[in-house]
Amino acid sequence: MNRIDGMTYAPTYEAKPVVKPGEFIIAAIALDHGHIYGMCNGLVEAGAELKWVYDPDEEKVRAFIAKYPGVRAAESMDEIMEDPEVRLVAAAAIPSERGPLGNKVMAHGKDYFTDKTPFTTLEQLDDARAMVAATNQKYMVYYSERLHVESAIYAGQLIRQGAIGRVLQVIGLGPHRLNASSRPEWFFEREKYGGILCDIGSHQIEQFLYYTDCQDASVVHSKVANYNHSSYPELEDFGDATLVGDNGATQYFRVDWFTPDGLGTWGDGRTMIMGTEGYIELRKYSDIGRSNTPDHVYWVNGEGEHYEHVAGKVGFPFFGELILDCLNRTELSMTQAHVFKAAELCLKAQAQAMNLTPNQLK
């Protein structure tokens, strides 16, 4: 697991399979983003059998098969689409291509699991909603900063247990290391990556909806900027937003590409959750100056001050729940409405954002 580069960050865990061998067959296509490895790790650990892989880049396919021996290289995407054994297709395409690809997968009677951000336009979201309604297939999204982070999962458990009362506010900080030289060209093309609030901002909005149990929210204000990367004029290296949920809970989040080289991981991601009876702080990937390890949880409530290092103790239940949802047509892992609402709000935040880029960089 590469903790320095977020694009290749792929957690692993010795999970307990929820299905028997061969009971849930999956395939991987569109290997444009390294998150495909985290997505497949989680599914395979939960018992999925990875049968196929396809990407037009043969080098990417070879690297994928080296990681997952026994996986077959399909000659075309259609070979996977037409295989009746495949129940779910996992993909990490270029962001602007994720929505149309998902519609193709669902039209072939398969569930779809895509990397975030799931869409770059509201029109793509509308098309996906229509396809889900027409096919009853699932359009699931890898919101990894909650689903594949043990401290984030543990925070959800604390909240559900009533440890801090009703959640009133979530503050999310999502800094990332740019590693510009290792990024593909599409990463710096606004039309293809969708903008910073649409991209890494989607993690923050999804967590807000989840922790506050909101079904809807409004974007009060949002901002973006390219403060310091004039050589990449279409990059947004900073973004923030304020939201208000339908139950009155609020959110502020900031995302950026300014992680300094001295940090021992790709980003010092933090989440602060305030409730009526206490608060939680998550130091997701590092406890700087103390421990270059992930998943530190601090919380305070009426019973006192608490700390727990939960790495390796919680696991990643989403993946097993997703497999069972696909088999049983349930929504225990994540509802389709939640997936689409998080996507809708990040697209709206992006669309209405004030641009603070200095004139000399525009």
Short mmCIF file of C-alpha atoms in Angstrom, two decimals:
data_model
loop_
_atom_site.label_atom_id
_atom_site.label_comp_id
_atom_site.label_asym_id
_atom_site.label_seq_id
_atom_site.Cartn_x
_atom_site.Cartn_y
_atom_site.Cartn_z
CA MET A 1 0.00 0.00 0.00
CA ASN A 2 1.51 3.29 -1.16
CA ARG A 3 0.95 5.92 1.56
CA ILE A 4 2.88 8.63 -0.30
CA ASP A 5 0.77 8.84 -3.49
CA GLY A 6 -3.00 9.03 -3.06
CA MET A 7 -3.58 7.89 -6.65
CA THR A 8 -2.11 4.47 -5.83
CA TYR A 9 -3.38 4.21 -2.26
CA ALA A 10 -5.07 0.79 -2.02
CA PRO A 11 -5.80 -0.50 1.52
CA THR A 12 -5.96 -4.21 2.29
CA TYR A 13 -7.57 -6.14 5.13
CA GLU A 14 -7.99 -9.79 6.06
CA ALA A 15 -11.74 -9.77 5.67
CA LYS A 16 -14.18 -12.62 6.10
CA PRO A 17 -15.82 -13.59 2.78
CA VAL A 18 -19.58 -13.17 2.69
CA VAL A 19 -20.07 -15.55 -0.25
CA LYS A 20 -18.75 -18.93 -1.35
CA PRO A 21 -16.10 -19.20 -4.11
CA GLY A 22 -17.64 -18.54 -7.51
CA GLU A 23 -20.87 -17.16 -6.09
CA PHE A 24 -20.18 -13.54 -7.02
CA ILE A 25 -18.22 -12.95 -10.24
CA ILE A 26 -16.85 -9.49 -11.06
CA ALA A 27 -14.75 -7.81 -13.73
CA ALA A 28 -12.53 -4.74 -13.86
CA ILE A 29 -12.40 -2.32 -16.77
CA ALA A 30 -11.00 1.16 -17.43
CA LEU A 31 -7.83 1.20 -15.32
CA ASP A 32 -7.23 4.93 -15.68
CA HIS A 33 -7.01 5.61 -11.93
CA GLY A 34 -5.09 3.59 -9.36
CA HIS A 35 -8.16 3.43 -7.11
CA ILE A 36 -9.25 0.41 -9.14
CA TYR A 37 -6.87 -1.62 -6.97
CA GLY A 38 -8.48 -0.49 -3.73
CA MET A 39 -11.91 -1.20 -5.18
CA CYS A 40 -10.93 -4.70 -6.25
CA ASN A 41 -9.02 -5.41 -3.03
CA GLY A 42 -12.14 -4.72 -0.99
CA LEU A 43 -14.40 -6.87 -3.18
CA VAL A 44 -12.00 -9.79 -3.45
CA GLU A 45 -11.33 -9.79 0.30
CA ALA A 46 -15.10 -10.01 0.82
CA GLY A 47 -15.32 -13.08 -1.41
CA ALA A 48 -15.84 -11.79 -4.96
CA GLU A 49 -14.14 -13.72 -7.77
CA LEU A 50 -12.34 -11.43 -10.21
CA LYS A 51 -12.72 -13.11 -13.60
CA TRP A 52 -11.91 -10.49 -16.23
CA VAL A 53 -9.94 -7.32 -16.81
CA TYR A 54 -10.02 -5.02 -19.81
CA ASP A 55 -8.24 -1.82 -20.74
CA PRO A 56 -6.88 -0.72 -24.14
CA ASP A 57 -3.50 -0.12 -22.48
CA GLU A 58 -1.82 -3.54 -22.43
CA GLU A 59 0.79 -2.40 -19.92
CA LYS A 60 -1.93 -1.55 -17.41
CA VAL A 61 -3.54 -4.92 -17.99
CA ARG A 62 -0.26 -6.76 -17.40
CA ALA A 63 0.30 -4.88 -14.15
CA PHE A 64 -3.23 -5.68 -13.03
CA ILE A 65 -2.87 -9.40 -13.75
CA ALA A 66 0.44 -9.42 -11.88
CA LYS A 67 -1.47 -8.12 -8.86
CA TYR A 68 -4.39 -10.53 -9.31
CA PRO A 69 -3.02 -13.77 -10.81
CA GLY A 70 -5.57 -15.87 -12.65
CA VAL A 71 -7.58 -12.96 -13.96
CA ARG A 72 -8.21 -13.22 -17.69
CA ALA A 73 -7.47 -10.38 -20.10
CA ALA A 74 -10.57 -9.76 -22.20
CA GLU A 75 -10.08 -8.92 -25.88
CA SER A 76 -12.76 -6.26 -25.71
CA MET A 77 -15.12 -4.58 -23.28
CA ASP A 78 -18.02 -6.33 -24.99
CA GLU A 79 -16.58 -9.73 -24.04
CA ILE A 80 -17.12 -8.76 -20.41
CA MET A 81 -20.51 -7.15 -21.01
CA GLU A 82 -21.81 -10.28 -22.69
CA ASP A 83 -20.59 -12.73 -20.04
CA PRO A 84 -23.70 -13.78 -18.08
CA GLU A 85 -21.58 -14.85 -15.09
CA VAL A 86 -20.39 -11.32 -14.37
CA ARG A 87 -22.65 -9.65 -11.82
CA LEU A 88 -20.73 -6.44 -11.20
CA VAL A 89 -18.24 -4.37 -13.17
CA ALA A 90 -15.71 -2.21 -11.29
CA ALA A 91 -14.18 0.69 -13.18
CA ALA A 92 -11.94 3.70 -12.65
CA ALA A 93 -12.27 5.47 -15.99
CA ILE A 94 -11.37 9.07 -16.77
CA PRO A 95 -13.98 10.97 -14.69
CA SER A 96 -15.84 12.44 -17.67
CA GLU A 97 -16.32 8.90 -19.03
CA ARG A 98 -17.59 7.25 -15.84
CA GLY A 99 -21.24 8.10 -16.26
CA PRO A 100 -21.62 6.90 -19.87
CA LEU A 101 -19.66 3.75 -19.06
CA GLY A 102 -21.94 3.01 -16.13
CA ASN A 103 -25.00 3.31 -18.35
CA LYS A 104 -23.51 0.78 -20.75
CA VAL A 105 -22.79 -1.64 -17.91
CA MET A 106 -26.28 -1.34 -16.46
CA ALA A 107 -27.88 -1.70 -19.91
CA HIS A 108 -26.18 -5.13 -20.05
CA GLY A 109 -27.87 -6.18 -16.80
CA LYS A 110 -24.87 -5.75 -14.49
CA ASP A 111 -24.31 -3.62 -11.42
CA TYR A 112 -21.69 -0.89 -11.70
CA PHE A 113 -19.07 0.21 -9.14
CA THR A 114 -17.11 3.30 -10.13
CA ASP A 115 -14.39 5.36 -8.58
CA LYS A 116 -15.36 8.83 -7.41
CA THR A 117 -16.22 11.29 -8.77
CA PRO A 118 -19.04 9.43 -10.51
CA PHE A 119 -20.02 12.27 -12.90
CA THR A 120 -18.68 15.53 -14.27
CA THR A 121 -22.03 17.01 -15.37
CA LEU A 122 -25.58 17.08 -14.04
CA GLU A 123 -26.74 15.73 -17.40
CA GLN A 124 -24.70 12.57 -16.81
CA LEU A 125 -26.30 12.22 -13.39
CA ASP A 126 -29.78 12.55 -14.91
CA ASP A 127 -28.94 9.87 -17.48
CA ALA A 128 -27.71 7.50 -14.79
CA ARG A 129 -30.82 8.04 -12.67
CA ALA A 130 -32.96 7.20 -15.70
CA MET A 131 -30.93 4.06 -16.45
CA VAL A 132 -31.16 2.85 -12.84
CA ALA A 133 -34.93 3.35 -12.95
CA ALA A 134 -35.18 1.49 -16.25
CA THR A 135 -32.93 -1.47 -15.38
CA ASN A 136 -33.07 -1.74 -11.57
CA GLN A 137 -29.29 -2.11 -11.61
CA LYS A 138 -27.00 -0.44 -9.08
CA TYR A 139 -24.73 2.53 -9.73
CA MET A 140 -22.39 2.42 -6.72
CA VAL A 141 -19.47 4.74 -6.00
CA TYR A 142 -16.13 4.22 -4.26
CA TYR A 143 -16.21 7.12 -1.79
CA SER A 144 -12.98 5.75 -0.38
CA GLU A 145 -12.26 8.41 2.26
CA ARG A 146 -15.10 6.96 4.31
CA LEU A 147 -15.58 3.44 2.95
CA HIS A 148 -11.89 2.46 3.01
CA VAL A 149 -10.76 4.30 6.16
CA GLU A 150 -11.18 2.49 9.47
CA SER A 151 -11.30 5.65 11.58
CA ALA A 152 -14.13 7.01 9.41
CA ILE A 153 -16.05 3.77 9.79
CA TYR A 154 -15.47 3.77 13.55
CA ALA A 155 -16.77 7.34 13.78
CA GLY A 156 -19.97 6.20 12.12
CA GLN A 157 -20.31 3.43 14.68
CA LEU A 158 -19.80 5.87 17.56
CA ILE A 159 -22.43 8.20 16.13
CA ARG A 160 -24.93 5.37 15.66
CA GLN A 161 -24.35 4.35 19.29
CA GLY A 162 -25.20 7.88 20.43
CA ALA A 163 -21.72 8.68 21.72
CA ILE A 164 -21.93 12.39 20.83
CA GLY A 165 -25.69 12.87 20.51
CA ARG A 166 -27.24 14.33 17.37
CA VAL A 167 -24.68 15.53 14.84
CA LEU A 168 -24.86 19.28 14.24
CA GLN A 169 -21.79 20.01 12.12
CA VAL A 170 -19.09 18.25 10.11
CA ILE A 171 -15.81 19.95 9.18
CA GLY A 172 -13.76 18.11 6.60
CA LEU A 173 -10.17 18.79 5.56
CA GLY A 174 -8.99 16.87 2.50
CA PRO A 175 -5.47 17.91 1.47
CA HIS A 176 -3.78 15.81 -1.21
CA ARG A 177 -0.24 15.59 -2.61
CA LEU A 178 -0.15 16.62 -6.25
CA ASN A 179 2.75 14.47 -7.53
CA ALA A 180 2.26 16.26 -10.84
CA SER A 181 4.93 14.37 -12.76
CA SER A 182 3.16 11.05 -12.16
CA ARG A 183 -0.30 12.26 -13.17
CA PRO A 184 -1.84 11.51 -16.58
CA GLU A 185 -2.69 14.36 -18.95
CA TRP A 186 -6.43 14.12 -18.29
CA PHE A 187 -5.85 14.96 -14.63
CA PHE A 188 -5.08 18.55 -15.63
CA GLU A 189 -7.93 18.97 -18.14
CA ARG A 190 -10.95 20.64 -16.52
CA GLU A 191 -13.52 19.03 -18.81
CA LYS A 192 -12.20 15.57 -18.04
CA TYR A 193 -11.65 15.71 -14.26
CA GLY A 194 -14.60 17.94 -13.47
CA GLY A 195 -13.03 20.41 -11.05
CA ILE A 196 -11.71 20.02 -7.52
CA LEU A 197 -15.09 20.19 -5.74
CA CYS A 198 -16.54 17.67 -8.14
CA ASP A 199 -13.52 15.39 -7.75
CA ILE A 200 -12.03 15.14 -4.25
CA GLY A 201 -14.78 17.32 -2.83
CA SER A 202 -17.21 14.45 -3.45
CA HIS A 203 -15.65 12.55 -0.53
CA GLN A 204 -16.40 15.37 1.85
CA ILE A 205 -20.03 15.84 0.84
CA GLU A 206 -20.71 12.11 1.02
CA GLN A 207 -19.37 11.98 4.58
CA PHE A 208 -21.48 14.97 5.60
CA LEU A 209 -24.68 13.32 4.37
CA TYR A 210 -23.75 10.06 6.09
CA TYR A 211 -22.69 11.38 9.50
CA THR A 212 -25.59 13.82 9.78
CA ASP A 213 -28.17 11.43 8.32
CA CYS A 214 -29.27 14.07 5.82
CA GLN A 215 -31.34 13.09 2.80
CA ASP A 216 -30.75 16.40 1.06
CA ALA A 217 -28.75 19.61 1.47
CA SER A 218 -28.15 23.02 -0.08
CA VAL A 219 -24.82 24.48 -1.13
CA VAL A 220 -24.66 27.88 0.56
CA HIS A 221 -21.32 28.98 -0.82
CA SER A 222 -18.34 27.49 -2.64
CA LYS A 223 -14.99 28.69 -3.95
CA VAL A 224 -12.19 27.33 -6.16
CA ALA A 225 -8.79 28.61 -7.20
CA ASN A 226 -5.55 27.87 -8.95
CA TYR A 227 -3.29 29.68 -6.52
CA ASN A 228 0.13 28.30 -7.35
CA HIS A 229 0.23 26.08 -10.46
CA SER A 230 0.43 28.38 -13.47
CA SER A 231 1.98 25.61 -15.57
CA TYR A 232 -1.33 23.75 -15.27
CA PRO A 233 -3.86 26.49 -16.05
CA GLU A 234 -6.92 24.19 -15.90
CA LEU A 235 -6.00 22.72 -12.52
CA GLU A 236 -7.83 23.89 -9.42
CA ASP A 237 -5.48 23.45 -6.47
CA PHE A 238 -7.90 24.78 -3.83
CA GLY A 239 -11.60 24.50 -3.13
CA ASP A 240 -14.01 24.88 -0.24
CA ALA A 241 -17.74 24.88 0.38
CA THR A 242 -20.41 25.37 3.02
CA LEU A 243 -23.58 23.24 3.05
CA VAL A 244 -26.77 23.11 5.11
CA GLY A 245 -28.61 19.81 5.43
CA ASP A 246 -32.35 19.24 5.39
CA ASN A 247 -32.25 18.61 9.16
CA GLY A 248 -30.36 21.82 9.93
CA ALA A 249 -26.89 20.27 10.22
CA THR A 250 -24.07 22.21 8.57
CA GLN A 251 -20.79 21.44 6.85
CA TYR A 252 -17.65 23.28 5.92
CA PHE A 253 -14.94 21.50 3.95
CA ARG A 254 -11.68 22.37 2.27
CA VAL A 255 -9.80 20.33 -0.33
CA ASP A 256 -6.45 21.17 -1.89
CA TRP A 257 -3.31 19.95 -3.64
CA PHE A 258 -0.81 21.52 -1.23
CA THR A 259 0.48 18.59 0.86
CA PRO A 260 4.16 19.41 1.57
CA ASP A 261 6.90 16.92 0.76
CA GLY A 262 7.80 16.57 4.42
CA LEU A 263 4.56 14.79 5.31
CA GLY A 264 4.96 11.02 5.51
CA THR A 265 1.70 10.29 3.72
CA TRP A 266 -0.24 11.71 0.76
CA GLY A 267 -2.47 13.97 2.84
CA ASP A 268 -3.27 14.89 6.43
CA GLY A 269 -6.98 14.20 6.06
CA ARG A 270 -9.05 15.16 9.09
CA THR A 271 -12.71 15.22 10.00
CA MET A 272 -14.29 17.02 12.98
CA ILE A 273 -17.81 16.01 13.93
CA MET A 274 -19.72 18.06 16.52
CA GLY A 275 -22.78 16.69 18.25
CA THR A 276 -25.19 17.84 20.93
CA GLU A 277 -23.33 15.81 23.56
CA GLY A 278 -19.72 15.71 22.38
CA TYR A 279 -17.37 15.80 19.42
CA ILE A 280 -15.08 13.50 17.42
CA GLU A 281 -11.85 14.24 15.58
CA LEU A 282 -10.46 11.82 13.01
CA ARG A 283 -6.80 11.95 12.06
CA LYS A 284 -7.24 9.64 9.13
CA TYR A 285 -3.80 9.06 7.66
CA SER A 286 -1.30 10.42 10.17
CA ASP A 287 -1.00 11.84 13.66
CA ILE A 288 1.65 14.35 12.66
CA GLY A 289 4.76 14.61 14.77
CA ARG A 290 3.64 11.63 16.84
CA SER A 291 2.85 8.63 14.65
CA ASN A 292 3.04 8.20 10.89
CA THR A 293 0.24 5.65 11.06
CA PRO A 294 -3.42 5.96 10.03
CA ASP A 295 -6.74 5.86 11.87
CA HIS A 296 -6.46 7.86 15.07
CA VAL A 297 -9.82 8.68 16.69
CA TYR A 298 -10.24 11.27 19.44
CA TRP A 299 -13.59 12.02 21.06
CA VAL A 300 -14.99 13.82 24.06
CA ASN A 301 -18.43 13.43 25.62
CA GLY A 302 -20.11 13.50 29.02
CA GLU A 303 -18.18 10.42 30.10
CA GLY A 304 -14.74 11.95 29.50
CA GLU A 305 -11.91 12.22 26.98
CA HIS A 306 -11.21 9.23 24.74
CA TYR A 307 -8.64 8.09 22.20
CA GLU A 308 -8.33 4.93 20.17
CA HIS A 309 -5.98 3.85 17.41
CA VAL A 310 -8.31 1.70 15.32
CA ALA A 311 -6.03 0.65 12.43
CA GLY A 312 -6.49 -3.06 11.81
CA LYS A 313 -9.38 -3.30 14.28
CA VAL A 314 -12.48 -2.22 12.36
CA GLY A 315 -12.16 -3.50 8.80
CA PHE A 316 -14.12 -2.38 5.77
CA PRO A 317 -17.66 -3.76 5.96
CA PHE A 318 -18.94 -1.86 2.91
CA PHE A 319 -17.59 -4.35 0.40
CA GLY A 320 -19.24 -7.42 1.86
CA GLU A 321 -22.45 -5.46 2.30
CA LEU A 322 -22.29 -4.36 -1.33
CA ILE A 323 -21.88 -7.93 -2.54
CA LEU A 324 -24.90 -9.03 -0.52
CA ASP A 325 -26.89 -6.04 -1.74
CA CYS A 326 -26.18 -7.03 -5.33
CA LEU A 327 -27.25 -10.62 -4.67
CA ASN A 328 -30.32 -9.80 -2.55
CA ARG A 329 -31.27 -6.48 -4.23
CA THR A 330 -31.14 -4.69 -0.87
CA GLU A 331 -29.55 -1.36 0.12
CA LEU A 332 -27.67 -2.07 3.33
CA SER A 333 -24.24 -0.86 2.16
CA MET A 334 -25.45 2.45 0.75
CA THR A 335 -28.72 3.58 -0.80
CA GLN A 336 -28.87 4.60 -4.43
CA ALA A 337 -30.48 7.87 -3.34
CA HIS A 338 -27.47 8.62 -1.11
CA VAL A 339 -24.99 7.88 -3.91
CA PHE A 340 -26.76 10.19 -6.33
CA LYS A 341 -27.40 12.98 -3.79
CA ALA A 342 -23.71 13.20 -2.89
CA ALA A 343 -22.87 13.37 -6.59
CA GLU A 344 -25.53 16.00 -7.26
CA LEU A 345 -24.32 18.28 -4.47
CA CYS A 346 -20.67 18.18 -5.48
CA LEU A 347 -21.68 19.03 -9.06
CA LYS A 348 -23.77 21.97 -7.81
CA ALA A 349 -20.96 23.17 -5.53
CA GLN A 350 -18.59 23.08 -8.49
CA ALA A 351 -20.99 24.83 -10.86
CA GLN A 352 -21.68 27.78 -8.56
CA ALA A 353 -18.16 28.19 -7.14
CA MET A 354 -16.54 31.60 -7.01
CA ASN A 355 -13.16 31.51 -8.76
CA LEU A 356 -10.41 33.11 -6.68
CA THR A 357 -7.55 32.40 -9.06
CA PRO A 358 -5.16 35.39 -9.16
CA ASN A 359 -5.42 37.37 -12.42
CA GLN A 360 -1.87 36.55 -13.43
CA LEU A 361 -2.67 32.82 -13.35
CA LYS A 362 -6.01 32.96 -15.20
#
